[in-house]
């Protein structure tokens, strides 16, 4: 695998000959789907607007790299590069993509807003790690940005560009390309995150992973942002904007707020990210046609309603995500597609799913739980939709056919069947039983083994064998009969389950009950916030626990295992309260009451 440092540079003066300027170098001008051109920007009109007499170009000293640099979606010969260069940290206040010279209406100010006509030009360069000179440049390019796309820049590096020079530069970032599918890879390490609500906690775990620097790539399983407004129980880190996100400006501003966090900036600057969205990138329990607080669309436009239709809100969320995240345009004909896969040498295939926004059937909305439970095994209910589901099964089969050792599936919600008080109910795969059965049937029927599910969303830690209970024989003592394992991680900062105010007895009691009620469950823990480090080698996959290649279940060491919190099927829970500070290099006892900003709100929606 090749590792490159990246630097995004911008020129010191805006080109005078703007008639020669090309906006093709910035992916963010394009629509996520050419079939839905309204999501894209008419760059011809943007260009003509820039020729208008009287325009006053930005001075270089007026511009700043306001939100650092980032990279993502590594391929063997390229990686996505991202930054934002702007005169202000504040996002563009328009509520729709800017089209030509037409002013925009702002729901916040109740006034029409003129678009800033001036483009900003950037050069970017890619260097080998440890080198930063003109002779060492392996890839470079030029890109323009404007207020139309909130001054964001997203470019694709592929080692075919000419060298450019500049005096004013962004922070130097580091990224890594992927191995070729036929490469022999001895080990891959992933830092896996989910559920990062800015207003409810600090992003310490991002900084922790960045300073440890022992991973190849970052995987984020969704709920990267939350749509909620500022709540009175969380006063230290409020939301920007303070109200829930509806307009394009709202979603842009929320993404921008997240990228002001120094720990997130540090991890984004030094690692390529592979991301998918969950529900809160749009709204709570979002699905194909709506979300949890969408009951009566006409009321949307009455009284204090948001005055943004459901489909428009979804378009705004998707547009902002596309602008602010270093993610590829996976399918030029499918604007909502973020499901994709990465062949990482012969060692593994990473398959990233979208079990939320793409084509999910309606889930729970806090008044229909009993109804969803009754129809949970209906064959027509789907988490992925037919197109994605068929692609998923093909990807699994193709991975086996090419003899990849492991299949690692990144998905949003807990896959295993969980019973009892800790269960997620109809908002997890338990609400789509037929869909889960089809997945398990494909794995067992085609003898596809060495499967690892990665999950987030629940704000808890879970380690389970991947077993088809009630259909295939399974021995919980040995793990025999399973077809893989699941590692489901807790939240970066989002609130925990209501009522878990202490590690003991609250969290411990819930965990012990979950272990007793679910025979495939190996470890459960619901108090801590954090992330997990997944290490993949030809012989095993580990995330503190081990799965041996060919065994298809969690490894059971003779002496058992030890965990800090929660409950284990076999092993010891030992509360050390020891915390390692990655900035100072010091271990110290940290009280559990110091982990949260304020008491957890019991009134908030689902994870």
Short mmCIF file of C-alpha atoms in Angstrom, two decimals, residues 97 114 121 139 156 161 200 219 231 241 253 313 376 425 433 435 444 458-459 475-476 525 536 539 542 599 602 606:
data_model
loop_
_atom_site.label_atom_id
_atom_site.label_comp_id
_atom_site.label_asym_id
_atom_site.label_seq_id
_atom_site.Cartn_x
_atom_site.Cartn_y
_atom_site.Cartn_z
CA UNK A 97 -28.11 25.47 -4.73
CA UNK A 114 -27.70 37.55 -3.70
CA UNK A 121 -9.08 29.06 -7.29
CA UNK A 139 -0.27 14.22 -8.24
CA UNK A 156 -9.99 13.18 -7.09
CA UNK A 161 -2.12 15.97 -13.07
CA UNK A 200 -24.03 16.07 23.80
CA UNK A 219 -14.68 3.84 9.02
CA UNK A 231 -31.43 21.27 24.15
CA UNK A 241 -28.10 26.46 13.99
CA UNK A 253 -23.97 24.92 9.03
CA UNK A 313 -35.47 18.31 3.33
CA UNK A 376 -41.62 -7.40 11.09
CA UNK A 425 -36.78 -3.30 18.47
CA UNK A 433 -36.75 -10.22 9.93
CA UNK A 435 -34.55 -9.27 5.10
CA UNK A 444 -25.27 -20.35 4.56
CA UNK A 458 -27.26 1.73 19.41
CA UNK A 459 -24.80 3.81 21.51
CA UNK A 475 -23.73 -24.21 19.99
CA UNK A 476 -23.31 -21.09 22.16
CA UNK A 525 -21.71 -2.89 27.56
CA UNK A 536 -7.65 -7.88 10.19
CA UNK A 539 -5.45 -15.69 10.38
CA UNK A 542 -9.67 -8.85 16.43
CA UNK A 599 -27.48 14.26 32.58
CA UNK A 602 -34.68 10.79 28.33
CA UNK A 606 -33.87 6.94 19.01
#
